[in-house]
Amino acid sequence: MGEASAAAELERLQIDILRRISTLESSILPESSSPSLPDDESQTVSRLSAILRSGGVNDFSFKRVAPDYYDWPLESRRDVLGASSVDHLCKSIVLVNTQASSNVLDCSDRNNSKYYVVVVQYTARFNAEAVKNFLYSLNEGKIPKKRFNLRLAPEETSIELTGFEHNSVTCVGMKTSIPVCDGGVVILDEAIAKLRPDFFWLGGGEIDLKLGVRTSEFLDFVKPFVFPCS
């Protein structure tokens, strides 16, 4: 093994050790029924925590991660968050219906919205066709199927609608363009609802901030559409 290869292998081992130490430290902290907040509680954490509590969500946790978190394999992300499995790692993506009728401009009709936020697992492959078929059936065939064509929204559109940058999008505390409670336009992949234990992780409003939440409380608060979409 050359010097460069040996140095790279040593660096990899050192990073892995640091991640394991972080995971061990998390595992020995005393359990608490109160929400877990990072030491450097930011304005985002305070705002989203208040929104969650006001919606009856009490079992949640925010965790700050390293700047290069998204360069890590899923197993390392799982370990540093203390997630139960890689399947418990999820993301929120903003979709736009590119074939919506000209009078459909916003999210006022959750059955026929211009935009949807979908929460899916990192280990799953999102199926836009499943969303198309669901919305067509939801509208009882009154809207032609050709009027549903869900595509990933451009990044600038996602930021404008949610207020969150790429890799920080969460479906809590978004801008009013995409309401999230009492009939909002969030879709949760059914596979997430079936996870055990029922506590999953997603973006936390900042690129290096992650939010873990009890699935049952999330469902009661957000009231998303739940169906297989991966």
PDB file of N, CA, C and O in Angstrom, residues 148-184:
ATOM      1  N   PHE A 148     -52.263  15.266 -14.023  1.00  0.00           N
ATOM      2  CA  PHE A 148     -51.381  14.986 -12.891  1.00  0.00           C
ATOM      3  C   PHE A 148     -50.026  14.519 -13.415  1.00  0.00           C
ATOM      4  O   PHE A 148     -49.912  13.442 -13.992  1.00  0.00           O
ATOM      5  N   ASN A 149     -49.035  15.356 -13.228  1.00  0.00           N
ATOM      6  CA  ASN A 149     -47.676  15.010 -13.637  1.00  0.00           C
ATOM      7  C   ASN A 149     -46.716  15.602 -12.603  1.00  0.00           C
ATOM      8  O   ASN A 149     -46.292  16.738 -12.692  1.00  0.00           O
ATOM      9  N   LEU A 150     -46.419  14.809 -11.583  1.00  0.00           N
ATOM     10  CA  LEU A 150     -45.619  15.293 -10.457  1.00  0.00           C
ATOM     11  C   LEU A 150     -44.138  15.155 -10.732  1.00  0.00           C
ATOM     12  O   LEU A 150     -43.657  14.076 -11.038  1.00  0.00           O
ATOM     13  N   ARG A 151     -43.448  16.272 -10.618  1.00  0.00           N
ATOM     14  CA  ARG A 151     -42.007  16.309 -10.840  1.00  0.00           C
ATOM     15  C   ARG A 151     -41.326  17.061  -9.699  1.00  0.00           C
ATOM     16  O   ARG A 151     -41.940  17.880  -9.028  1.00  0.00           O
ATOM     17  N   LEU A 152     -40.048  16.789  -9.495  1.00  0.00           N
ATOM     18  CA  LEU A 152     -39.288  17.483  -8.466  1.00  0.00           C
ATOM     19  C   LEU A 152     -39.258  18.973  -8.797  1.00  0.00           C
ATOM     20  O   LEU A 152     -38.894  19.363  -9.907  1.00  0.00           O
ATOM     21  N   ALA A 153     -39.654  19.790  -7.845  1.00  0.00           N
ATOM     22  CA  ALA A 153     -39.682  21.240  -8.076  1.00  0.00           C
ATOM     23  C   ALA A 153     -38.256  21.777  -8.170  1.00  0.00           C
ATOM     24  O   ALA A 153     -37.347  21.279  -7.490  1.00  0.00           O
ATOM     25  N   PRO A 154     -38.024  22.788  -9.004  1.00  0.00           N
ATOM     26  CA  PRO A 154     -36.700  23.402  -9.069  1.00  0.00           C
ATOM     27  C   PRO A 154     -36.289  23.894  -7.677  1.00  0.00           C
ATOM     28  O   PRO A 154     -37.139  24.266  -6.864  1.00  0.00           O
ATOM     29  N   GLU A 155     -34.990  23.889  -7.408  1.00  0.00           N
ATOM     30  CA  GLU A 155     -34.512  24.237  -6.071  1.00  0.00           C
ATOM     31  C   GLU A 155     -34.970  25.627  -5.644  1.00  0.00           C
ATOM     32  O   GLU A 155     -35.377  25.837  -4.498  1.00  0.00           O
ATOM     33  N   GLU A 156     -34.949  26.593  -6.579  1.00  0.00           N
ATOM     34  CA  GLU A 156     -35.366  27.942  -6.213  1.00  0.00           C
ATOM     35  C   GLU A 156     -36.844  27.989  -5.838  1.00  0.00           C
ATOM     36  O   GLU A 156     -37.259  28.743  -4.946  1.00  0.00           O
ATOM     37  N   THR A 157     -37.654  27.152  -6.502  1.00  0.00           N
ATOM     38  CA  THR A 157     -39.079  27.081  -6.174  1.00  0.00           C
ATOM     39  C   THR A 157     -39.279  26.457  -4.805  1.00  0.00           C
ATOM     40  O   THR A 157     -40.090  26.928  -3.997  1.00  0.00           O
ATOM     41  N   SER A 158     -38.526  25.398  -4.524  1.00  0.00           N
ATOM     42  CA  SER A 158     -38.608  24.738  -3.225  1.00  0.00           C
ATOM     43  C   SER A 158     -38.252  25.704  -2.097  1.00  0.00           C
ATOM     44  O   SER A 158     -38.945  25.765  -1.070  1.00  0.00           O
ATOM     45  N   ILE A 159     -37.186  26.470  -2.279  1.00  0.00           N
ATOM     46  CA  ILE A 159     -36.769  27.432  -1.255  1.00  0.00           C
ATOM     47  C   ILE A 159     -37.830  28.509  -1.070  1.00  0.00           C
ATOM     48  O   ILE A 159     -38.171  28.892   0.064  1.00  0.00           O
ATOM     49  N   GLU A 160     -38.381  29.000  -2.177  1.00  0.00           N
ATOM     50  CA  GLU A 160     -39.404  30.041  -2.110  1.00  0.00           C
ATOM     51  C   GLU A 160     -40.649  29.562  -1.372  1.00  0.00           C
ATOM     52  O   GLU A 160     -41.250  30.295  -0.584  1.00  0.00           O
ATOM     53  N   LEU A 161     -41.029  28.312  -1.604  1.00  0.00           N
ATOM     54  CA  LEU A 161     -42.242  27.769  -0.996  1.00  0.00           C
ATOM     55  C   LEU A 161     -42.052  27.373   0.459  1.00  0.00           C
ATOM     56  O   LEU A 161     -42.948  27.569   1.293  1.00  0.00           O
ATOM     57  N   THR A 162     -40.906  26.787   0.766  1.00  0.00           N
ATOM     58  CA  THR A 162     -40.705  26.242   2.117  1.00  0.00           C
ATOM     59  C   THR A 162     -39.904  27.148   3.036  1.00  0.00           C
ATOM     60  O   THR A 162     -40.057  27.089   4.256  1.00  0.00           O
ATOM     61  N   GLY A 163     -39.028  27.960   2.435  1.00  0.00           N
ATOM     62  CA  GLY A 163     -38.132  28.770   3.253  1.00  0.00           C
ATOM     63  C   GLY A 163     -36.891  28.011   3.678  1.00  0.00           C
ATOM     64  O   GLY A 163     -36.053  28.528   4.421  1.00  0.00           O
ATOM     65  N   PHE A 164     -36.741  26.764   3.190  1.00  0.00           N
ATOM     66  CA  PHE A 164     -35.605  25.927   3.572  1.00  0.00           C
ATOM     67  C   PHE A 164     -34.740  25.609   2.362  1.00  0.00           C
ATOM     68  O   PHE A 164     -35.247  25.335   1.279  1.00  0.00           O
ATOM     69  N   GLU A 165     -33.418  25.579   2.590  1.00  0.00           N
ATOM     70  CA  GLU A 165     -32.482  25.254   1.521  1.00  0.00           C
ATOM     71  C   GLU A 165     -32.448  23.750   1.262  1.00  0.00           C
ATOM     72  O   GLU A 165     -32.979  22.950   2.028  1.00  0.00           O
ATOM     73  N   HIS A 166     -31.768  23.389   0.169  1.00  0.00           N
ATOM     74  CA  HIS A 166     -31.556  21.981  -0.171  1.00  0.00           C
ATOM     75  C   HIS A 166     -30.888  21.259   0.993  1.00  0.00           C
ATOM     76  O   HIS A 166     -29.977  21.785   1.625  1.00  0.00           O
ATOM     77  N   ASN A 167     -31.357  20.056   1.298  1.00  0.00           N
ATOM     78  CA  ASN A 167     -30.866  19.219   2.392  1.00  0.00           C
ATOM     79  C   ASN A 167     -31.295  19.712   3.772  1.00  0.00           C
ATOM     80  O   ASN A 167     -30.866  19.142   4.785  1.00  0.00           O
ATOM     81  N   SER A 168     -32.135  20.751   3.823  1.00  0.00           N
ATOM     82  CA  SER A 168     -32.634  21.205   5.122  1.00  0.00           C
ATOM     83  C   SER A 168     -34.159  21.211   5.165  1.00  0.00           C
ATOM     84  O   SER A 168     -34.751  21.548   6.189  1.00  0.00           O
ATOM     85  N   VAL A 169     -34.793  20.825   4.055  1.00  0.00           N
ATOM     86  CA  VAL A 169     -36.256  20.891   3.968  1.00  0.00           C
ATOM     87  C   VAL A 169     -36.909  19.966   4.985  1.00  0.00           C
ATOM     88  O   VAL A 169     -36.532  18.804   5.127  1.00  0.00           O
ATOM     89  N   THR A 170     -37.863  20.510   5.707  1.00  0.00           N
ATOM     90  CA  THR A 170     -38.682  19.723   6.611  1.00  0.00           C
ATOM     91  C   THR A 170     -40.126  20.169   6.423  1.00  0.00           C
ATOM     92  O   THR A 170     -40.386  21.284   5.962  1.00  0.00           O
ATOM     93  N   CYS A 171     -41.069  19.304   6.737  1.00  0.00           N
ATOM     94  CA  CYS A 171     -42.471  19.653   6.516  1.00  0.00           C
ATOM     95  C   CYS A 171     -43.109  20.229   7.775  1.00  0.00           C
ATOM     96  O   CYS A 171     -44.314  20.150   7.961  1.00  0.00           O
ATOM     97  N   VAL A 172     -42.288  20.825   8.621  1.00  0.00           N
ATOM     98  CA  VAL A 172     -42.778  21.540   9.801  1.00  0.00           C
ATOM     99  C   VAL A 172     -42.287  22.976   9.712  1.00  0.00           C
ATOM    100  O   VAL A 172     -41.099  23.214   9.484  1.00  0.00           O
ATOM    101  N   GLY A 173     -43.180  23.927   9.865  1.00  0.00           N
ATOM    102  CA  GLY A 173     -42.771  25.324   9.874  1.00  0.00           C
ATOM    103  C   GLY A 173     -42.422  25.891   8.520  1.00  0.00           C
ATOM    104  O   GLY A 173     -41.658  26.860   8.419  1.00  0.00           O
ATOM    105  N   MET A 174     -42.997  25.329   7.454  1.00  0.00           N
ATOM    106  CA  MET A 174     -42.758  25.881   6.124  1.00  0.00           C
ATOM    107  C   MET A 174     -43.544  27.175   5.942  1.00  0.00           C
ATOM    108  O   MET A 174     -44.412  27.512   6.743  1.00  0.00           O
ATOM    109  N   LYS A 175     -43.242  27.887   4.897  1.00  0.00           N
ATOM    110  CA  LYS A 175     -43.994  29.095   4.582  1.00  0.00           C
ATOM    111  C   LYS A 175     -45.454  28.732   4.310  1.00  0.00           C
ATOM    112  O   LYS A 175     -45.772  27.598   3.966  1.00  0.00           O
ATOM    113  N   THR A 176     -46.321  29.694   4.428  1.00  0.00           N
ATOM    114  CA  THR A 176     -47.759  29.432   4.305  1.00  0.00           C
ATOM    115  C   THR A 176     -48.180  28.969   2.921  1.00  0.00           C
ATOM    116  O   THR A 176     -49.305  28.522   2.738  1.00  0.00           O
ATOM    117  N   SER A 177     -47.278  29.055   1.955  1.00  0.00           N
ATOM    118  CA  SER A 177     -47.609  28.570   0.608  1.00  0.00           C
ATOM    119  C   SER A 177     -47.945  27.086   0.621  1.00  0.00           C
ATOM    120  O   SER A 177     -48.702  26.597  -0.215  1.00  0.00           O
ATOM    121  N   ILE A 178     -47.345  26.354   1.573  1.00  0.00           N
ATOM    122  CA  ILE A 178     -47.620  24.921   1.686  1.00  0.00           C
ATOM    123  C   ILE A 178     -48.048  24.645   3.129  1.00  0.00           C
ATOM    124  O   ILE A 178     -47.219  24.354   3.978  1.00  0.00           O
ATOM    125  N   PRO A 179     -49.354  24.798   3.409  1.00  0.00           N
ATOM    126  CA  PRO A 179     -49.811  24.544   4.780  1.00  0.00           C
ATOM    127  C   PRO A 179     -49.613  23.084   5.146  1.00  0.00           C
ATOM    128  O   PRO A 179     -49.718  22.213   4.302  1.00  0.00           O
ATOM    129  N   VAL A 180     -49.326  22.815   6.434  1.00  0.00           N
ATOM    130  CA  VAL A 180     -49.051  21.442   6.804  1.00  0.00           C
ATOM    131  C   VAL A 180     -49.991  20.806   7.803  1.00  0.00           C
ATOM    132  O   VAL A 180     -49.881  19.624   8.011  1.00  0.00           O
ATOM    133  N   CYS A 181     -50.829  21.534   8.433  1.00  0.00           N
ATOM    134  CA  CYS A 181     -51.728  20.888   9.379  1.00  0.00           C
ATOM    135  C   CYS A 181     -53.172  21.181   9.011  1.00  0.00           C
ATOM    136  O   CYS A 181     -53.451  22.105   8.249  1.00  0.00           O
ATOM    137  N   ASP A 182     -54.069  20.373   9.546  1.00  0.00           N
ATOM    138  CA  ASP A 182     -55.501  20.519   9.253  1.00  0.00           C
ATOM    139  C   ASP A 182     -55.770  20.483   7.748  1.00  0.00           C
ATOM    140  O   ASP A 182     -56.404  21.383   7.180  1.00  0.00           O
ATOM    141  N   GLY A 183     -55.268  19.452   7.111  1.00  0.00           N
ATOM    142  CA  GLY A 183     -55.565  19.297   5.695  1.00  0.00           C
ATOM    143  C   GLY A 183     -54.513  19.860   4.778  1.00  0.00           C
ATOM    144  O   GLY A 183     -54.820  20.395   3.716  1.00  0.00           O
ATOM    145  N   GLY A 184     -53.254  19.785   5.183  1.00  0.00           N
ATOM    146  CA  GLY A 184     -52.181  20.288   4.342  1.00  0.00           C
ATOM    147  C   GLY A 184     -51.875  19.344   3.198  1.00  0.00           C
ATOM    148  O   GLY A 184     -52.589  18.367   2.970  1.00  0.00           O
TER     149      GLY A 184
END
